[in-house]
CSV table of C-alpha atoms in Angstrom, one decimal:
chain,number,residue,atom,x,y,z
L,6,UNK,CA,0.0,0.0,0.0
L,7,UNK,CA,1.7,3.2,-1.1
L,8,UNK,CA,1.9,5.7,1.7
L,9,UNK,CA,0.1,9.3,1.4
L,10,UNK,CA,1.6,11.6,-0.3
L,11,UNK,CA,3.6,9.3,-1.8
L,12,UNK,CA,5.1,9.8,-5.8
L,13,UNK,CA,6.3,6.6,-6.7
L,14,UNK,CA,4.0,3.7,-8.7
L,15,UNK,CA,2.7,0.9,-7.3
L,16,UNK,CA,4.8,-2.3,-8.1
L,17,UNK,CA,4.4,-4.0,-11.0
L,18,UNK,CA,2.2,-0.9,-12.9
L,19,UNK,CA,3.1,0.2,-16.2
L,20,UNK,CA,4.8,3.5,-16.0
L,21,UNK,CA,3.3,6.2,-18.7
L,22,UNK,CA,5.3,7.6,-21.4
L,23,UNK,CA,6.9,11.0,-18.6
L,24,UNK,CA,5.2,14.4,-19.3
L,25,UNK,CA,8.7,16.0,-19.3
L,26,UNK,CA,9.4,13.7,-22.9
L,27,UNK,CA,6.2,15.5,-24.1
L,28,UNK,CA,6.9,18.7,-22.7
L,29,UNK,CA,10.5,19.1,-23.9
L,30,UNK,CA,9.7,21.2,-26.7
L,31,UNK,CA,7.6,23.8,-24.7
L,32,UNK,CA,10.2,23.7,-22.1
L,33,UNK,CA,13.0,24.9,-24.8
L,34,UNK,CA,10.3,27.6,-25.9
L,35,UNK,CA,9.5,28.7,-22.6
L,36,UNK,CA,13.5,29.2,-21.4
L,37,UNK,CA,14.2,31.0,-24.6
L,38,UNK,CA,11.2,33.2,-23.6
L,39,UNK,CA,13.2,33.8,-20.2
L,40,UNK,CA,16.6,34.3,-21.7
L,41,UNK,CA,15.3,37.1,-24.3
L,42,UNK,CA,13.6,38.9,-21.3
L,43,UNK,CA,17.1,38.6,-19.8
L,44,UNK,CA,19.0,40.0,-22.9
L,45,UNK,CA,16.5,42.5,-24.3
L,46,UNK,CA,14.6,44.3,-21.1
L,47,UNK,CA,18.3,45.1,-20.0
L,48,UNK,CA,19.0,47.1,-23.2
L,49,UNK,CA,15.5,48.6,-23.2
L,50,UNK,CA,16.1,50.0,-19.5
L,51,UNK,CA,19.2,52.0,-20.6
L,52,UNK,CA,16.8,53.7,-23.3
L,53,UNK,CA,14.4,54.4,-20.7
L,54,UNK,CA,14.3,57.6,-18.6
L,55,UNK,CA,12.9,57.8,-15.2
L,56,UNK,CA,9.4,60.1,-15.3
L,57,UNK,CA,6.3,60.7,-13.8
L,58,UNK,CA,4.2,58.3,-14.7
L,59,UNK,CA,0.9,60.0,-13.1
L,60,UNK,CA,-0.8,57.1,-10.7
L,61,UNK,CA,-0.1,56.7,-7.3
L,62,UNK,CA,3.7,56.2,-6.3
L,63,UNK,CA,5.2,54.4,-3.1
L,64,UNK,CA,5.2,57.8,-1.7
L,65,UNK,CA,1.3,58.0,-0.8
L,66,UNK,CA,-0.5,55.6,1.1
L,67,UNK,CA,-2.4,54.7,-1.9
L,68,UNK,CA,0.6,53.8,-4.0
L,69,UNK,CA,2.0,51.9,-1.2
L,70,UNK,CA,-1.4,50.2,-0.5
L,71,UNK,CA,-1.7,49.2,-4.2
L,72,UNK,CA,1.7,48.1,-4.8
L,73,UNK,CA,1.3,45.7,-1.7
L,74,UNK,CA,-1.1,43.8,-3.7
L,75,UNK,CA,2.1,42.2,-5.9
L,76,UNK,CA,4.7,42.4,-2.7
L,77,UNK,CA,4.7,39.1,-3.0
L,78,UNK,CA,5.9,38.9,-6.7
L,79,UNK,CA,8.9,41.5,-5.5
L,80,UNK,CA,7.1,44.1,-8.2
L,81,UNK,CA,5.2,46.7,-5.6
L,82,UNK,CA,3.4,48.8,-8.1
L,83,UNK,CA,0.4,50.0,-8.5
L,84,UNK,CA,-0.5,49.3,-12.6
L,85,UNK,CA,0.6,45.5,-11.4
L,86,UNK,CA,-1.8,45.3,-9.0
L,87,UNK,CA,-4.7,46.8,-10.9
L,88,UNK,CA,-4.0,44.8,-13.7
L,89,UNK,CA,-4.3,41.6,-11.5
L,90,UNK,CA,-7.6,42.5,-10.3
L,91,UNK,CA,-9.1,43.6,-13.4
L,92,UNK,CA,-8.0,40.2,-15.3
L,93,UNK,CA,-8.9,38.0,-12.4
L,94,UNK,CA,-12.3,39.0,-12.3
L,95,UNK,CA,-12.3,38.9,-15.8
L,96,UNK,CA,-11.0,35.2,-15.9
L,97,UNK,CA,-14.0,34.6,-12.7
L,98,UNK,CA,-17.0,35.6,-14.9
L,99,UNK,CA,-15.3,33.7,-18.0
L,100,UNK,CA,-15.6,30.3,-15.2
L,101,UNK,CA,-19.1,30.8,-14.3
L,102,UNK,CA,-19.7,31.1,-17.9
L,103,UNK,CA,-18.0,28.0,-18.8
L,104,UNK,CA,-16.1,30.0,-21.5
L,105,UNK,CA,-13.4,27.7,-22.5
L,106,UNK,CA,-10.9,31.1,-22.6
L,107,UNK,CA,-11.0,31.1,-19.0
L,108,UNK,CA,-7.8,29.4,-18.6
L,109,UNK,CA,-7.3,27.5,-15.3
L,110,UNK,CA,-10.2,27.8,-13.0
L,111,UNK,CA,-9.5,30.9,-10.9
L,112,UNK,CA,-9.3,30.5,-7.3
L,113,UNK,CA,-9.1,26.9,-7.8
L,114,UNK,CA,-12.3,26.2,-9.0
L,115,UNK,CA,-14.0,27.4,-5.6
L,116,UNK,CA,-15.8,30.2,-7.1
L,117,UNK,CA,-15.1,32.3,-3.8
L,118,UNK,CA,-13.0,34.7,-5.8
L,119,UNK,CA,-15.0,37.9,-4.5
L,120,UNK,CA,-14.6,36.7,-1.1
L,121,UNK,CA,-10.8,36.0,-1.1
L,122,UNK,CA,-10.5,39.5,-2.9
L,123,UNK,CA,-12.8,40.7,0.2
L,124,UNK,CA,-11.0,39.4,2.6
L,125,UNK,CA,-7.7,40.0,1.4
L,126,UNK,CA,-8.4,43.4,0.8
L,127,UNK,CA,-9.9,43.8,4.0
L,128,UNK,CA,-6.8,42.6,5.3
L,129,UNK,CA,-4.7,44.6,3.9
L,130,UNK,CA,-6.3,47.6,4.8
L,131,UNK,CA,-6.6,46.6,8.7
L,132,UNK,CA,-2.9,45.9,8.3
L,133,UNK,CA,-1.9,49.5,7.1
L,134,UNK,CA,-4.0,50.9,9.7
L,135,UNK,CA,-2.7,49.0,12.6
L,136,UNK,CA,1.1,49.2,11.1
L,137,UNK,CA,1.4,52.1,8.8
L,138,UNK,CA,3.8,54.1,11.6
L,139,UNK,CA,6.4,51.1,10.7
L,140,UNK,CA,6.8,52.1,7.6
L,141,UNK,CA,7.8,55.8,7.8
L,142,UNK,CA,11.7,55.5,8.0
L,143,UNK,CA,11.9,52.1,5.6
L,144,UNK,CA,10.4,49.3,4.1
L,145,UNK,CA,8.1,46.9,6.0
L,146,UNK,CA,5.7,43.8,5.2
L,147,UNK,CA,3.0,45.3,5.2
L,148,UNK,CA,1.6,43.3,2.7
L,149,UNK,CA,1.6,39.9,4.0
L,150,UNK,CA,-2.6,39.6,5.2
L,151,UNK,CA,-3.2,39.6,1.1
L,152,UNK,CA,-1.3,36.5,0.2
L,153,UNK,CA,-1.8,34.7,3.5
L,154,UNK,CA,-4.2,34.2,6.1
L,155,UNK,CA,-7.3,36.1,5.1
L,156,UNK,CA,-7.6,34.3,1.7
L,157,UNK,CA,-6.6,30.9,3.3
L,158,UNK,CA,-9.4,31.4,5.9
L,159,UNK,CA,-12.6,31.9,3.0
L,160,UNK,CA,-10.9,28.7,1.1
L,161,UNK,CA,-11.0,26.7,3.7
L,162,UNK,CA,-14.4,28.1,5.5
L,163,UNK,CA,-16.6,29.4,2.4
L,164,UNK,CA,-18.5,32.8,1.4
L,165,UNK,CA,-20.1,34.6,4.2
L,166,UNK,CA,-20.2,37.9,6.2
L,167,UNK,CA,-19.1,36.2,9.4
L,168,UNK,CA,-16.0,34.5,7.5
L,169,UNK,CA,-14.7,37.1,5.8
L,170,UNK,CA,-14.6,39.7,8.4
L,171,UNK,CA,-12.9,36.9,10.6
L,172,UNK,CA,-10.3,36.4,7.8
L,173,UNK,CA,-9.5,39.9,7.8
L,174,UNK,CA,-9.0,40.4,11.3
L,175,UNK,CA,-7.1,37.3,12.1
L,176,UNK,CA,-4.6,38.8,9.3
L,177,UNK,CA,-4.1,42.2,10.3
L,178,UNK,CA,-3.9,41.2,13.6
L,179,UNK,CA,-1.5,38.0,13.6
L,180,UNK,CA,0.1,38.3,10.1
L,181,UNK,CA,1.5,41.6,9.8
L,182,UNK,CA,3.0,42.0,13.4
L,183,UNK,CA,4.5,38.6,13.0
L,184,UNK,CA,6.6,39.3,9.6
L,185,UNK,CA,7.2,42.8,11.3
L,186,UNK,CA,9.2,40.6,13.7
L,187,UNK,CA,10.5,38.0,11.8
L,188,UNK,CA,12.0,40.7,9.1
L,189,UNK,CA,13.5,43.1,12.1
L,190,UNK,CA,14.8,41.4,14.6
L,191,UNK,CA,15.8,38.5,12.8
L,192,UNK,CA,16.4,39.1,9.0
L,193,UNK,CA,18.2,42.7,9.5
L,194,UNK,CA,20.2,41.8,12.3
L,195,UNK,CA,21.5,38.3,10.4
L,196,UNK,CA,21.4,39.7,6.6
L,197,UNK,CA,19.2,37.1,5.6
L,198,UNK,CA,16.3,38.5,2.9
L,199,UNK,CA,13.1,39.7,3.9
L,200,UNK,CA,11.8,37.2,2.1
L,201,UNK,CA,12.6,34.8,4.7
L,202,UNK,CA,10.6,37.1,6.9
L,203,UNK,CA,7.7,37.6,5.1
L,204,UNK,CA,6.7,33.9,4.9
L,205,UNK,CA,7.4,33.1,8.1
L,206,UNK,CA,5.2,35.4,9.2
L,207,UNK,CA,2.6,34.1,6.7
L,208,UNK,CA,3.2,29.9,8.5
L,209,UNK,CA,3.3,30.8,12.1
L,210,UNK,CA,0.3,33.6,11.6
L,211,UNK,CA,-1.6,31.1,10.1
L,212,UNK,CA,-1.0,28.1,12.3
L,213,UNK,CA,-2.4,30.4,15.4
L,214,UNK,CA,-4.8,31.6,13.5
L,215,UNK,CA,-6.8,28.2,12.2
L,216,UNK,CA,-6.5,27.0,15.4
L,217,UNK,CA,-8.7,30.2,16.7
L,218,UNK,CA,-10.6,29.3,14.1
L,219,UNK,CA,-11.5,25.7,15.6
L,220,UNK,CA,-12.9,28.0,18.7
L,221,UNK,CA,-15.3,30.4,17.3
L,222,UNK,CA,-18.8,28.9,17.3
L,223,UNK,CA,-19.5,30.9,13.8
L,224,UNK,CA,-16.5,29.5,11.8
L,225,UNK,CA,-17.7,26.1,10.4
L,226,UNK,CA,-15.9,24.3,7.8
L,227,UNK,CA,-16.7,22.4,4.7
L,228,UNK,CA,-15.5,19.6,3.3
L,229,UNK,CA,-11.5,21.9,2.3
L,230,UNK,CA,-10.4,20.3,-0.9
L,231,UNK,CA,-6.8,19.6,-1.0
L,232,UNK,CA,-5.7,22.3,-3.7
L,233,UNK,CA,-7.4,22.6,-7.4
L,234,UNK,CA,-8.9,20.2,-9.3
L,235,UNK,CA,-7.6,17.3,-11.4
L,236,UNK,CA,-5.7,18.5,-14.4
L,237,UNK,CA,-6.3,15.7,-16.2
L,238,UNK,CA,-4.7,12.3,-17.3
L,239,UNK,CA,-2.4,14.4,-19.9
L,240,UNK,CA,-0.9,17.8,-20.0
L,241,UNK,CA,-1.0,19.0,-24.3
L,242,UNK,CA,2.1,21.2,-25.0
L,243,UNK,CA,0.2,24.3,-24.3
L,244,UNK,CA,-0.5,23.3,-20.8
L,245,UNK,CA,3.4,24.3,-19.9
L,246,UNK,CA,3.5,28.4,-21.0
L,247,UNK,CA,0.0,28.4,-19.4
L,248,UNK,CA,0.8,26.7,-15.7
L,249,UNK,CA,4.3,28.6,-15.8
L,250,UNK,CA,2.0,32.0,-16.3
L,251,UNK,CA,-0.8,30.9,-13.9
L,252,UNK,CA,2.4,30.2,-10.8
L,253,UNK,CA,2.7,34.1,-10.6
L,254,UNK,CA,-0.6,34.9,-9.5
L,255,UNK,CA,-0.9,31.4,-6.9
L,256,UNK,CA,0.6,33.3,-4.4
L,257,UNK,CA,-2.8,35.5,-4.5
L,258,UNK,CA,-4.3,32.2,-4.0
L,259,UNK,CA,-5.8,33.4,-7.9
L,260,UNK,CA,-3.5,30.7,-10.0
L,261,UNK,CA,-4.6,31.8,-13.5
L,262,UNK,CA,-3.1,33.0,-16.4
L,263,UNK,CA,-5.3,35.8,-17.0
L,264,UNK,CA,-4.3,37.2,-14.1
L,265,UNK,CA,-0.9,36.5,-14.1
L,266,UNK,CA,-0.9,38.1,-17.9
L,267,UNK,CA,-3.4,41.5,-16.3
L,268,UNK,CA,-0.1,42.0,-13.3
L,269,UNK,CA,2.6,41.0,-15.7
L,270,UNK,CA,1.0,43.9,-18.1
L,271,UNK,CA,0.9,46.6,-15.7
L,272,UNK,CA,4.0,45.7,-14.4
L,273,UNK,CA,5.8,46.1,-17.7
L,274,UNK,CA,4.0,49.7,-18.1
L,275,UNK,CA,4.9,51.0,-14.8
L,276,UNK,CA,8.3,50.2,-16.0
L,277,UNK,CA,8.2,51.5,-19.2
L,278,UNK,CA,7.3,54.5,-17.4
L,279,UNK,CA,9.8,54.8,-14.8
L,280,UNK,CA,12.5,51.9,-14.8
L,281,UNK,CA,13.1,52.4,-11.2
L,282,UNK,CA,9.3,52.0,-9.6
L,283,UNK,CA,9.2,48.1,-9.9
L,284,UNK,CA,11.8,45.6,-7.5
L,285,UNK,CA,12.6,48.6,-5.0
L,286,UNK,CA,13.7,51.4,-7.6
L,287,UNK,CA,16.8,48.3,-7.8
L,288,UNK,CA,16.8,48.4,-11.2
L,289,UNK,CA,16.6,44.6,-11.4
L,290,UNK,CA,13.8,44.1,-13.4
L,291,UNK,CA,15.1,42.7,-16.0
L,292,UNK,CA,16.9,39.7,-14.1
L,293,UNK,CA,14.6,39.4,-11.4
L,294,UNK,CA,11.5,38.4,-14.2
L,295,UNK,CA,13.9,36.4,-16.3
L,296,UNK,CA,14.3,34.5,-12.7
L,297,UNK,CA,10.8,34.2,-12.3
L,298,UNK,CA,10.1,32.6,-15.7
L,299,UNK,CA,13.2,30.2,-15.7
L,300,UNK,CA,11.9,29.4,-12.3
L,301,UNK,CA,8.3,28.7,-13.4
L,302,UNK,CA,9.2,26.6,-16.2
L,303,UNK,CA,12.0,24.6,-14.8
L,304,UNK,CA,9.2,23.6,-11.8
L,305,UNK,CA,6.7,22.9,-13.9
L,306,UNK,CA,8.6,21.0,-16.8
L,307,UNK,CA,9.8,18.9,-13.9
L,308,UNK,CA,7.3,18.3,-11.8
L,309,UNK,CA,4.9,17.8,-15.0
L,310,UNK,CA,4.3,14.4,-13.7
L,311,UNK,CA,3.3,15.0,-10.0
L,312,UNK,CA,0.7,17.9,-11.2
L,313,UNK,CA,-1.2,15.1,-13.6
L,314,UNK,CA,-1.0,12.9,-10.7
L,315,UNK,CA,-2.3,15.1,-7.8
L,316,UNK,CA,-3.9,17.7,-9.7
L,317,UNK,CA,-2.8,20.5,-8.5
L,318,UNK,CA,1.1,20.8,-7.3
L,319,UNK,CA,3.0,23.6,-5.3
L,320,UNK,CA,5.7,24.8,-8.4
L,321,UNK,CA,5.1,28.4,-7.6
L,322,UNK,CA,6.6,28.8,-4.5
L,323,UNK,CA,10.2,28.8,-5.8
L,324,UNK,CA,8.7,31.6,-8.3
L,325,UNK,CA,8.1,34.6,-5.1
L,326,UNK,CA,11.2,32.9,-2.7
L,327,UNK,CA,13.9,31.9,-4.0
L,328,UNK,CA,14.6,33.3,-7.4
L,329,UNK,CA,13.6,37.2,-6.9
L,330,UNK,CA,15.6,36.7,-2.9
L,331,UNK,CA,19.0,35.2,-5.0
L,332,UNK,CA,18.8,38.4,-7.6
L,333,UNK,CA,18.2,41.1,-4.8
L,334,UNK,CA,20.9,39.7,-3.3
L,335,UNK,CA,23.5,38.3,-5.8
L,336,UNK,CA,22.8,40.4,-8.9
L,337,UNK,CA,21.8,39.9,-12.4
L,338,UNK,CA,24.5,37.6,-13.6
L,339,UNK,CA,23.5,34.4,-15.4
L,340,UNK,CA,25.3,32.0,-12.8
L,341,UNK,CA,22.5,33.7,-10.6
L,342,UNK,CA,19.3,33.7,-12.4
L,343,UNK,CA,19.7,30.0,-13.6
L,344,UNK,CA,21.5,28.4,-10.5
L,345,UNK,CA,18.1,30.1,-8.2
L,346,UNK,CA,16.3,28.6,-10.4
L,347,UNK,CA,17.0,25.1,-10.8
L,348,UNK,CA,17.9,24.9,-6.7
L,349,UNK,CA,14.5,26.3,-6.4
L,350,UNK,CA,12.4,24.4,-9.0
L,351,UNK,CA,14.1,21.3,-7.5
L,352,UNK,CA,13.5,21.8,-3.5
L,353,UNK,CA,10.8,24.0,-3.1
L,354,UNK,CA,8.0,22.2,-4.4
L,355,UNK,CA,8.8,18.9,-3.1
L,356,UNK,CA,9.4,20.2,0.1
L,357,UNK,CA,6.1,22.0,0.3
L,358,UNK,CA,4.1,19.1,-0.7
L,359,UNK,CA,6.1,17.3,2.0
L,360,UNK,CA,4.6,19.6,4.6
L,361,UNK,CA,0.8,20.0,2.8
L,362,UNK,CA,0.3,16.2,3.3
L,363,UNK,CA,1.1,16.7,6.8
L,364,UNK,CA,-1.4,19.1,7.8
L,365,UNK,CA,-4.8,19.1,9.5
L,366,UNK,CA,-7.8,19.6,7.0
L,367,UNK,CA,-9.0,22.0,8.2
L,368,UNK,CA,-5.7,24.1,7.4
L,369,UNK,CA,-5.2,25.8,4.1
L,370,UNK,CA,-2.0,23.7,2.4
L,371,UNK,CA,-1.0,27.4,1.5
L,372,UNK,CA,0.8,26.7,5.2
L,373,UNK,CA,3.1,23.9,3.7
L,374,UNK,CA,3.6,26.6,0.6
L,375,UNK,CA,4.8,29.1,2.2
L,376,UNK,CA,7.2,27.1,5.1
L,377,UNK,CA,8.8,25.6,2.1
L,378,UNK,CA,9.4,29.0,1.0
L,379,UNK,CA,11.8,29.8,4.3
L,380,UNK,CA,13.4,26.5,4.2
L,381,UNK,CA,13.8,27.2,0.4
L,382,UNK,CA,15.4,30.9,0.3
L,383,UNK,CA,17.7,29.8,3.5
L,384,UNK,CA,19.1,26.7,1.6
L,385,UNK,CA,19.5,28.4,-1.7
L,386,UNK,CA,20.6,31.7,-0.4
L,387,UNK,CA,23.2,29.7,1.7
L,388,UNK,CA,24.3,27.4,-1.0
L,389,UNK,CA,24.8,30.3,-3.8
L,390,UNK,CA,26.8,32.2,-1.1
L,391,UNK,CA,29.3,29.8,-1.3
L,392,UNK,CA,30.7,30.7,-4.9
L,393,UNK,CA,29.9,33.8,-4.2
L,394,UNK,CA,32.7,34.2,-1.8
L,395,UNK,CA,34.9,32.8,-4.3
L,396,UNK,CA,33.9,35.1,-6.3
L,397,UNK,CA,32.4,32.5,-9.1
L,398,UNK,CA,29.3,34.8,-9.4
C-alpha cells in the first residue's frame, strides 16, 4: 500500500510515457522566452528615462497600498496590482460562464474569488492601519494579510459575512506584526532576505490563526479540498506556458493566467514608465523576471508528472522565494538567475508538498507553501553564497 503523499507507482504498474518527454519542446520555448527577457529588457532600460508616470507612487498611502497587492511577486506597483484584479475578475466571470478562454479555474475552482479579494483586501487595509507608523523611515511587510491568512481562511471556511470579516482580522492582527518581527529582529540583524521574513510570518500567523478558528462557534468548515482540481490524465504542450503564467498569480491564491498576464501587463507599463518604480527602484527588473520565468518553467517541466497525478502541485513557490531573494541579493548575472532557479524548481516544491500532506484539513495547504518557502530561500541563499565568496558569481 503506497503511503500518502507518496510519488512513486505501485509495483508492477506500467509507467506512462513522462510528461517531461512531451513537454521538452515547450520547455526549450519557454527558457528561450526567459533568456530574451534577460538579454533585451536590459538594453530597453538604458533607453528608458525615469518620469512621472501620473498614478499613485510608493510615496502615498495609496501607492504603497496598491503596490502591496504584488509584494509578494517583489514588483510593488500600483498598474501591477490593478491589472491583477481587473484580469482575475475577468477570468472569474469567464468560469461561471463555462467559456473555455478562461484558462485555469480561478481560485481553484471554488468560485469564492470575490470573497478571497474581500477578505484580502480587508486585510490589507486593517494591516496599514494597525502598522502604517512602521513604515515611515523604511520598508516593512505590510503586505503579507493579502497572500496569506485572510484568503486561506474563506478557502478553507466558504463565502459569508461572518468568515470574511474573521479572515481579515485574524490577518491584520496575527500576520502583519509577526513578519514585522521576523523581518526586524531577525532578517536585518542576520542579513538574511526579507523574504525569509515575510513567509514566516505568513506559517506561524496562520498556524495560530486556524487554530482560533476551531474556537469560534460561527466559523464552520466544509468539506477543504486539498488544492485545485484534477488537471487531467495528460498535459497538451500548451498546458506548460500556461501553468508557468498561472504560478505568478498562486501566491494570491488566484492561480490563473489571465491574471498573471493582467499583473505582468501593468508591471511592464509602470516600468516602461519609470524603470526604477518596480523591484525597489533596484533596477533589477530585467533579471529578477527572467528568474521568475526560468523558475516557473523549470518547476513545472519537472514536476509535470506529479501535477497530472495530484492535480494541483505547489511549483510556484520557488517563483516569489527563491529566485527574486538570490537576484536582490546576488545580482543579475547568469550564474545567478539560472543556478536560483533550478535549486528552487528542484526543493521547493517537493518540500512543500512534504509539509501540505502533513497538515490538518482544516488548514489551508497554503501553510506547507509558504514554510517551504523559508526552508527554500535559506538553503538556496546559503548554497549560492558559497561561490559567491569565491567570487564565481
Amino acid at each position: 500500500m503506497r503511503p500518502a503523499g507518496s510519488d512513486e507507482a505501485p509495483v508492477g504498474a506500467r509507467r506512462p510515457v513522462s510528461a517531461r518527454i512531451r513537454l521538452l519542446p515547450a520547455l526549450l520555448c519557454c527558457c528561450a522566452v526567459a533568456a530574451a527577457v534577460g538579454l533585451v529588457l536590459p538594453v530597453l532600460q538604458e533607453r528608458l528615462t525615469a518620469g512621472d508616470a501620473g498614478w499613485p507612487t510608493e510615496a502615498s498611502w495609496l501607492g504603497r497600498l496598491l503596490g502591496d497587492l504584488t509584494e509578494a511577486q517583489f514588483y510593488a506597483v500600483a498598474p501591477a496590482g490593478l491589472g491583477m484584479l481587473v484580469l482575475a475578475v475577468g477570468a472569474h466571470l469567464a468560469a461561471r460562464r463555462g467559456l473555455r478562454l478562461r484558462g485555469f479555474d480561478i481560485s481553484y475552482g471554488s468560485g469564492l474569488l470575490p470573497w478571497v479579494v474581500a477578505a484580502a483586501l480587508g486585510g490589507l487595509l486593517l494591516s496599514h492601519a494597525l502598522w502604517w507608523w512602521t513604515r515611515t523611515g523604511s520598508w516593512q511587510p505590510t503586505f503579507v494579510p493579502f497572500v496569506s491568512v485572510p484568503p486561506a481562511v474563506v478557502l478553507v471556511y466558504g463565502a459569508g459575512w461572518r468568515v470574511a470579516p474573521t479572515a481579515a482580522v485574524l490577518g491584520g492582527v496575527l500576520s502583519t506584526p509577526l513578519a514585522l518581527a521576523a523581518v526586524n529582529l531577525v532578517c536585518v540583524p542576520l542579513g538574511l532576505p526579507n523574504v525569509v521574513g515575510n513567509v514566516t510570518g505568513m506559517w506561524s500567523s496562520a498556524l495560530v490563526a486556524f487554530a482560533l478558528c476551531r474556537r469560534l462557534p460561527w466559523m464552520v468548515p466544509p468539506a477543504p479540498p486539498e488544492g485545485g482540481g484534477p488537471e487531467g490524465p495528460r498535459q497538451r504542450v500548451s498546458w506548460l506556458p500556461r501553468r508557468m503564467l498561472a504560478d505568478f498569480t498562486e501566491a494570491q491564491f488566484y492561480g490563473n493566467e489571465w491574471a498573471s498576464l493582467g499583473m505582468l501587463a501593468g508591471l511592464l507599463l509602470a516600468w516602461a514608465a519609470d524603470p526604477a518604480a518596480p523591484v525597489y527602484g533596484s533596477g533589477l527588473l530585467p533579471a529578477l523576471l527572467s528568474a521568475q520565468l526560468f523558475t516557473a518553467a523549470l518547476g513545472c517541466w519537472w514536476h509535470a508528472d506529479r501535477w497530472r497525478r495530484h492535480g494541483w502541485y505547489p511549483t510556484f513557490v520557488p517563483v516569489v522565494s527563491l529566485a527574486p531573494a538570490a537576484v536582490l541579493t546576488y545580482g543579475d548575472g547568469w550564474a545567478v538567475i539560472l543556478g536560483g532557479a533550478v535549486i528552487g524548481a528542484l526543493l521547493g516544491p517537493p518540500l512543500a508538498r512534504a509539509i501540505i500532506v502533513r497538515l490538518p484539513a482544516d488548514f489551508h495547504p497554503f501553510i506547507g507553501s509558504v514554510a517551504s518557502m523559508t526552508v527554500t530561500t535559506l538553503v538556496g541563499i546559503g548554497i549560492m553564497g558559497i561561490p559567491d565568496a569565491a567570487g564565481l558569481l
